[in-house]
Tab-separated table of C-alpha atoms in Angstrom:
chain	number	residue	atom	x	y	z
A	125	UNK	CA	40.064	-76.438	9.214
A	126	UNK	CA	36.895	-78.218	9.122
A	127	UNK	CA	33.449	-77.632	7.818
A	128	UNK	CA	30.588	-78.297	9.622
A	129	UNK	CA	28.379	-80.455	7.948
A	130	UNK	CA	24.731	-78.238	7.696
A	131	UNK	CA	21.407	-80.939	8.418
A	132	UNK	CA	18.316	-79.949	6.898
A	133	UNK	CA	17.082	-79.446	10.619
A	134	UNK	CA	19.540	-76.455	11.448
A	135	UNK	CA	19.042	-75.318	8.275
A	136	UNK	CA	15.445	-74.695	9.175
A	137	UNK	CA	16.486	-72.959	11.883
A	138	UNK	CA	18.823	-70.794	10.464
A	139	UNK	CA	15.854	-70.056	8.445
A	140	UNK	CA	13.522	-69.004	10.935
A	141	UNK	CA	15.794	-66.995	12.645
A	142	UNK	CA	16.101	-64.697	9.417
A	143	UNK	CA	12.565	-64.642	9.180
A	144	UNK	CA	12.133	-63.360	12.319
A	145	UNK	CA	14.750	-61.116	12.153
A	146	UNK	CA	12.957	-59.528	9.128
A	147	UNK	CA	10.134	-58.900	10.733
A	148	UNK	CA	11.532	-56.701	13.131
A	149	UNK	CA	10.967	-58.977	16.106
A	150	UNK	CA	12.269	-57.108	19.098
A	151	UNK	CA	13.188	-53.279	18.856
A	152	UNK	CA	11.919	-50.072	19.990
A	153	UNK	CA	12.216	-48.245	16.763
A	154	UNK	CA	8.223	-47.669	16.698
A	155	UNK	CA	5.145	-48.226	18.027
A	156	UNK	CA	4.433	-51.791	16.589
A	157	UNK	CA	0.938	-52.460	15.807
A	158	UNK	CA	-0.272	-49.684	18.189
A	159	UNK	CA	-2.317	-48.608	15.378
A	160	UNK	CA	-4.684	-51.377	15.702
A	161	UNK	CA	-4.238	-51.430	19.508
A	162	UNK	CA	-1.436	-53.477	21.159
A	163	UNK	CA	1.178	-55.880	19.978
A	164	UNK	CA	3.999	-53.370	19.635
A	165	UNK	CA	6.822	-52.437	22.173
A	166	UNK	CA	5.905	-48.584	22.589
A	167	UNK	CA	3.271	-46.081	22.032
A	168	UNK	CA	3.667	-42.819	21.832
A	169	UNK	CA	1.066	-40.234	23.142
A	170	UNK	CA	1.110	-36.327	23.285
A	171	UNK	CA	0.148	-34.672	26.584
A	172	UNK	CA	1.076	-31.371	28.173
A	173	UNK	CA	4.436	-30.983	30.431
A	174	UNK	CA	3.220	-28.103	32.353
A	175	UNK	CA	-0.911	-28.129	33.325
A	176	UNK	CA	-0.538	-29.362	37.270
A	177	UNK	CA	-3.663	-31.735	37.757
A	178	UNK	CA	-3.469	-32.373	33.798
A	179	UNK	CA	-0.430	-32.978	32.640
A	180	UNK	CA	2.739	-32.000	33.829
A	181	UNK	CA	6.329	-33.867	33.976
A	182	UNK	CA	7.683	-33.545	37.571
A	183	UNK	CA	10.887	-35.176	38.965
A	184	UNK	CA	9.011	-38.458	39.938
A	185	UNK	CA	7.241	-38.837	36.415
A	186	UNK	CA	4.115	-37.801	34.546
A	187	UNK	CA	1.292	-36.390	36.528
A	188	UNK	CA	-2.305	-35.422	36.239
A	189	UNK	CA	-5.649	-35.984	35.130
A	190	UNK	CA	-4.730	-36.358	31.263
A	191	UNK	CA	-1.909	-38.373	32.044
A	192	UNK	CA	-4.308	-41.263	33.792
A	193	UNK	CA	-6.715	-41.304	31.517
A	194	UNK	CA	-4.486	-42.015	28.572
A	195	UNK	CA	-2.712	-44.626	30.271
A	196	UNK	CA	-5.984	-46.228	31.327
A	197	UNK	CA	-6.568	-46.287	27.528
A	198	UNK	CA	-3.152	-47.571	26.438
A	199	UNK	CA	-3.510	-50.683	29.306
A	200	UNK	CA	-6.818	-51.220	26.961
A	201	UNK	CA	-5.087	-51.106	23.561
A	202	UNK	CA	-2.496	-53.606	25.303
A	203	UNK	CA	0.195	-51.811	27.060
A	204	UNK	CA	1.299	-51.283	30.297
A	205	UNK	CA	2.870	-48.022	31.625
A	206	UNK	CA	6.452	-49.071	30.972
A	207	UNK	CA	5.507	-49.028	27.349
A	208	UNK	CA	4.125	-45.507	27.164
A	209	UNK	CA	6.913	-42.797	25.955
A	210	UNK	CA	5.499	-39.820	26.889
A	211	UNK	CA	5.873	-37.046	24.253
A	212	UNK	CA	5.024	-33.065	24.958
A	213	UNK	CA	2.421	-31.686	22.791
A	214	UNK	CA	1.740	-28.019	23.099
A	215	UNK	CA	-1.147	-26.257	21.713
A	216	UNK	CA	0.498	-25.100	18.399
A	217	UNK	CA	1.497	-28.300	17.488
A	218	UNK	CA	-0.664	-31.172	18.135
A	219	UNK	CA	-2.292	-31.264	14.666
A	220	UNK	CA	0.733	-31.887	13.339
A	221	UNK	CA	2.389	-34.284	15.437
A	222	UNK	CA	-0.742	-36.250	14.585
A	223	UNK	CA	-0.681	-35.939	11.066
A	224	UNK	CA	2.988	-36.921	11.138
A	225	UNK	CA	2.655	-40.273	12.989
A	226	UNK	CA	5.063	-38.137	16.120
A	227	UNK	CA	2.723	-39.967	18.584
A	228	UNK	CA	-0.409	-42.737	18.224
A	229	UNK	CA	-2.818	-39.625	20.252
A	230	UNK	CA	-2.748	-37.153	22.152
A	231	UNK	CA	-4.737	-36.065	25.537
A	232	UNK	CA	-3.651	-32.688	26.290
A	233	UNK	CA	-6.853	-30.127	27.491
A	234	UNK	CA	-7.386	-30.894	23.506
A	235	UNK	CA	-10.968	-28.859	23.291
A	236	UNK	CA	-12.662	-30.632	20.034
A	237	UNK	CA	-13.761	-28.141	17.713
A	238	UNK	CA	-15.048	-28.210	13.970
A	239	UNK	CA	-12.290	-26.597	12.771
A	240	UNK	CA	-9.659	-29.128	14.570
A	241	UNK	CA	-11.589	-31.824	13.241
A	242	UNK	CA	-11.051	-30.802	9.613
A	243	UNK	CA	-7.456	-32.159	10.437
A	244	UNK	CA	-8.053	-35.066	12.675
A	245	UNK	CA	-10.216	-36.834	14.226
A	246	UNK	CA	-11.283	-37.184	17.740
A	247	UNK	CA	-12.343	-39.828	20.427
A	248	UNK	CA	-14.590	-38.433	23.319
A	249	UNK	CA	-15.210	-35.894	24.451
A	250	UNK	CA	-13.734	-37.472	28.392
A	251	UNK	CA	-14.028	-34.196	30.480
A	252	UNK	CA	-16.857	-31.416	30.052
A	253	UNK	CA	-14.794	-28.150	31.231
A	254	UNK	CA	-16.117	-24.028	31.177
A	255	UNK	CA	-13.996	-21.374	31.228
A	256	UNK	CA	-13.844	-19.671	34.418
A	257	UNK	CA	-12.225	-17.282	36.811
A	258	UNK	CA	-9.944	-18.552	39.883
A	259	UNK	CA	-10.087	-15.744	42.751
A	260	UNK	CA	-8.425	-15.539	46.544
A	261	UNK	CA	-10.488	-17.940	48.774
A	262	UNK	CA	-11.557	-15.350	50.994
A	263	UNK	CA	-12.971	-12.478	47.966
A	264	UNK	CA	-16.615	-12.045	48.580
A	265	UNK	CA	-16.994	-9.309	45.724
A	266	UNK	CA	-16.392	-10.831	42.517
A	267	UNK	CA	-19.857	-12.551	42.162
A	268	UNK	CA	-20.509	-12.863	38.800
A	269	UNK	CA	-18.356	-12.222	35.078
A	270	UNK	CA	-19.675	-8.358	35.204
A	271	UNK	CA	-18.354	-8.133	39.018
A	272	UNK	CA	-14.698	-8.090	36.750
A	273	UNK	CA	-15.107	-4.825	35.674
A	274	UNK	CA	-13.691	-3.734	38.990
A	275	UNK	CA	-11.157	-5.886	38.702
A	276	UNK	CA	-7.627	-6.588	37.507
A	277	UNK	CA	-7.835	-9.929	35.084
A	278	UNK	CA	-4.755	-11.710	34.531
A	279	UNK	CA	-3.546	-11.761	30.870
A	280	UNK	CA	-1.333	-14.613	29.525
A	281	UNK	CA	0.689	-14.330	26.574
A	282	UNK	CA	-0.201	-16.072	23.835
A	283	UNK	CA	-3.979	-16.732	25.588
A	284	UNK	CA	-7.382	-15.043	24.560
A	285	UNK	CA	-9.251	-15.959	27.824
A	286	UNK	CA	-8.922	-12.540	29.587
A	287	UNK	CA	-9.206	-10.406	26.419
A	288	UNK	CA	-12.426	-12.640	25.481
A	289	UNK	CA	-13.618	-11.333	29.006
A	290	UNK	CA	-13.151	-7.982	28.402
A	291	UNK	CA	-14.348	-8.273	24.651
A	292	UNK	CA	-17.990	-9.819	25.898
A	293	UNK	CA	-18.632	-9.553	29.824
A	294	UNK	CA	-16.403	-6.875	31.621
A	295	UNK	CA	-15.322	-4.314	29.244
A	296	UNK	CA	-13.967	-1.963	31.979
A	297	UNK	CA	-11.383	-4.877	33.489
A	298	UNK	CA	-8.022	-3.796	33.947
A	299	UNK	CA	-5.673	-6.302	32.071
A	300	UNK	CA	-1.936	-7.412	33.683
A	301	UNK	CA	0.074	-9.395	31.434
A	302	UNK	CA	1.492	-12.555	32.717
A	303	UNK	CA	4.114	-14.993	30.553
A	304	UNK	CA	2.865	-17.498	32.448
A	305	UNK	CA	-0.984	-18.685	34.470
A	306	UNK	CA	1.715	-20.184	36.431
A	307	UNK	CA	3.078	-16.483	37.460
A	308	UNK	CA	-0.119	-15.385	37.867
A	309	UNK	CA	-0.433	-17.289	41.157
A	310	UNK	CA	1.958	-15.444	43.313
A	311	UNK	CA	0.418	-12.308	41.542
A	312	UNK	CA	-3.136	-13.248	42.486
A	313	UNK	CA	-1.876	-14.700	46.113
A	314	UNK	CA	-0.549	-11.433	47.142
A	315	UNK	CA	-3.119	-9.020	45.636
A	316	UNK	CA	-1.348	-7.910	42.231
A	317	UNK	CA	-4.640	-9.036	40.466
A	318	UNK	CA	-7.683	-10.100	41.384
A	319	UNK	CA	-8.696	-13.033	39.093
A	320	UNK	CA	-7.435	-15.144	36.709
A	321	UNK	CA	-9.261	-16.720	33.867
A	322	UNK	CA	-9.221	-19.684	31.357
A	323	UNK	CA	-10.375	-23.651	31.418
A	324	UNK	CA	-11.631	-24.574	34.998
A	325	UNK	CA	-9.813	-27.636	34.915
A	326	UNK	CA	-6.808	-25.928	34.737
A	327	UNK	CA	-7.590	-23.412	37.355
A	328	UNK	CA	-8.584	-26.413	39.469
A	329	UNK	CA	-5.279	-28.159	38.583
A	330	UNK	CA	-3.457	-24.865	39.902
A	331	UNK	CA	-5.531	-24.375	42.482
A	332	UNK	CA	-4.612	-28.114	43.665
A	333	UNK	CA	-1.091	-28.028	44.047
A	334	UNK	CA	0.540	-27.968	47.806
A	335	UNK	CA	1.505	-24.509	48.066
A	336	UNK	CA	-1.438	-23.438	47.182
A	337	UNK	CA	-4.216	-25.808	48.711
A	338	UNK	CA	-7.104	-23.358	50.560
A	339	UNK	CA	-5.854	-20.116	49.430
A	340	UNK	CA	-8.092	-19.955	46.344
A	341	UNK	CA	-11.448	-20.601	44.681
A	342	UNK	CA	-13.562	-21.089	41.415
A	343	UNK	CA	-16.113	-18.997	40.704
A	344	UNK	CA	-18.185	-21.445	38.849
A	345	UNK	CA	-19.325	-18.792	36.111
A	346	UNK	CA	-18.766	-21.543	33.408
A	347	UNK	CA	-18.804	-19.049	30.556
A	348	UNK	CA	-17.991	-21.492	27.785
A	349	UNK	CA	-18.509	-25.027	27.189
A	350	UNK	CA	-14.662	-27.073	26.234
A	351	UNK	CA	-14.955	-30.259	25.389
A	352	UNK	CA	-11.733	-32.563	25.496
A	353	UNK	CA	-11.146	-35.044	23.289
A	354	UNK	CA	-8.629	-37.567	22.248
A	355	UNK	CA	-6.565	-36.704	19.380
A	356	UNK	CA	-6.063	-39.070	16.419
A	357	UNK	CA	-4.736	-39.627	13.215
A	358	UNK	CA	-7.384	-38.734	10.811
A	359	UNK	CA	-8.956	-41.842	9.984
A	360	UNK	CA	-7.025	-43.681	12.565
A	361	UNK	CA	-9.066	-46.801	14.005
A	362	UNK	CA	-7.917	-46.294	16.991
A	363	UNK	CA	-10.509	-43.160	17.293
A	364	UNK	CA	-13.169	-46.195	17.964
A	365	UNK	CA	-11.027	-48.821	20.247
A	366	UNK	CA	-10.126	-45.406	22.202
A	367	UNK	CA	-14.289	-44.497	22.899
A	368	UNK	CA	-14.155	-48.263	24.246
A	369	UNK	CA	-11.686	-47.770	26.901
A	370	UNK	CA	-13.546	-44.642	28.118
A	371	UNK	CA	-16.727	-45.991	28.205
A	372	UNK	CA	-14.836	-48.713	30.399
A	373	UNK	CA	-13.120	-45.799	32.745
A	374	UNK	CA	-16.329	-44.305	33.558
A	375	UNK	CA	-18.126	-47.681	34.222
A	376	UNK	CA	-15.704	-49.281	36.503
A	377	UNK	CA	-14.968	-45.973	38.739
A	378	UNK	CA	-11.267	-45.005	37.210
A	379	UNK	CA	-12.777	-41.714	35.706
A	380	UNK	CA	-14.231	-40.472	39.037
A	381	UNK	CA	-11.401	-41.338	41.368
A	382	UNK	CA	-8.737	-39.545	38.606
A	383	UNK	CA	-10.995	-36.353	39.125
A	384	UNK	CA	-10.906	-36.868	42.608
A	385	UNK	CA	-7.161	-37.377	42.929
A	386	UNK	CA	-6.060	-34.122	40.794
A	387	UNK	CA	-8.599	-31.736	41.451
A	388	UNK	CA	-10.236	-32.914	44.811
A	389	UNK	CA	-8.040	-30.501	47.153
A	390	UNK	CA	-9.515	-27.408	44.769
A	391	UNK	CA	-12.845	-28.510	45.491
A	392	UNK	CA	-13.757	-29.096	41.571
A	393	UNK	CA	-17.473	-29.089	41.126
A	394	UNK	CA	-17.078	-31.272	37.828
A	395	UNK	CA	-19.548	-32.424	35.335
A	396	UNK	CA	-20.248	-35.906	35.196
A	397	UNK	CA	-18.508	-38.047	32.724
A	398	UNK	CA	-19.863	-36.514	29.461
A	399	UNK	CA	-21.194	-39.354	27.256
A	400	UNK	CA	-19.347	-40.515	23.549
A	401	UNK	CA	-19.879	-38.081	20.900
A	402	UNK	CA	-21.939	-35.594	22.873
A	403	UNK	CA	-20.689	-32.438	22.189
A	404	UNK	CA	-21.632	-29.298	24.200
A	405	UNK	CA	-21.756	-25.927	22.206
């Protein structure tokens, strides 16, 4: 058997090829450079599976408000939608997905608060929302928050909307627990309750969906002020790079016609396009 004789020019080949290999050229293991925006073959971000108009994973993909605004933000940090793997991030655990490295950020209704910032750090705020009430379209009495005291408030498990109501504004509403805001619909469709309460952009994302286009309403009490943000590793650069792309999605028109296509049919009345850093109390 003979041996091939090696030239100093495959040789230096051979080389290279190591090299490369070493660096981990190729491979889907992690996110690459998507630290410092782009260059790697995935990114991870957190958003929320079930929020129709926000985020929600349906049969033909990822949906919803949250869902175009962070890929309008990867596409700015250098990847396109194939790229994205899309990672669920409920409320309880988004700090810590975060802190672990589970995703590069997260855009999930994530309402920045001082407390939240103690363990990350956020890029924003993108949407302005208020807690609010979602009625029947055709209920003429509920008027204002202390019209609820008439009325029976649908409670969610695991949610302090509807008890905060009835702590502060309408002490005498009757509370109906819910698992779901999702169960509340068919409850509030058909007369079971009355009204149901949290984040007017979720109520509008609700409100949106096919089934239920024209049969209710926001009140537009806006009792509280929730600012979203985008969630980041504390001390993550990308917090920065991240307030670049928004500032980019307002100015060109992508912010208004993603509030248009998820909450248009619920007749949002949305604030405009909150500005970086300013942070309603």
């Amino acid at each position: 058997m003979k041996l091939r004789k090696v030239t100093a020019a495959s040789a230096a080949v051979f080389a290279l090829a190591l090299t490369a290999t070493a660096c981990g050229g190729g491979g889907d293991k992690d996110s690459g450079s998507s630290s410092s925006g782009g260059g790697g073959d995935k990114i991870k971000i957190g958003i929320k599976y079930d929020q129709p108009g926000l985020g929600q994973k349906t049969p033909q993909g990822y949906a919803g408000f949250d869902v175009d605004v962070a890929t309008y933000v990867a596409k700015k940090l250098g990847y396109d939608e194939k790229q994205i793997e899309w990672k669920e991030s409920k409320s309880a655990d988004r700090e810590t997905m975060l802190q672990r490295g589970d995703v590069e950020f997260i855009a999930a209704t994530y309402s920045i608060t001082p407390e939240r910032e103690e363990k990350v750090d956020f890029a924003g705020p993108y949407l302005l929302a208020h807690q609010d009430v979602l009625i029947r379209a055709d209920d003429d009495k509920i008027k204002s928050p202390e019209d609820l005291n008439s009325a029976k408030l649908c409670s969610v498990t695991g949610s302090t909307s509807a008890q905060n109501v009835k702590d502060k504004l309408a002490p005498k509403a009757q509370l109906q627990p819910y698992p779901t805001y999702s169960a509340c619909l068919p409850g509030l469709q058909n007369g079971a309750v009355d009204a149901l309460t949290t984040d007017d952009s979720i109520l509008a994302g609700y409100a949106a969906q096919d089934q239920f286009k024209g049969k209710f309403k926001l009140a537009g009490f806006k009792m509280t002020n929730e600012n979203y943000g985008i969630g980041v590793k504390k001390g993550s650069d990308l917090k920065a790079k991240i307030n670049d792309a928004l500032e980019a999605m307002v100015a060109d028109g992508s912010w208004e016609k993603a509030v248009d296509a998820n909450f248009g049919p619920a007749n949002y009345n949305n604030e405009p396009a909150p500005k970086i850093g300013d942070i309603k109390s």
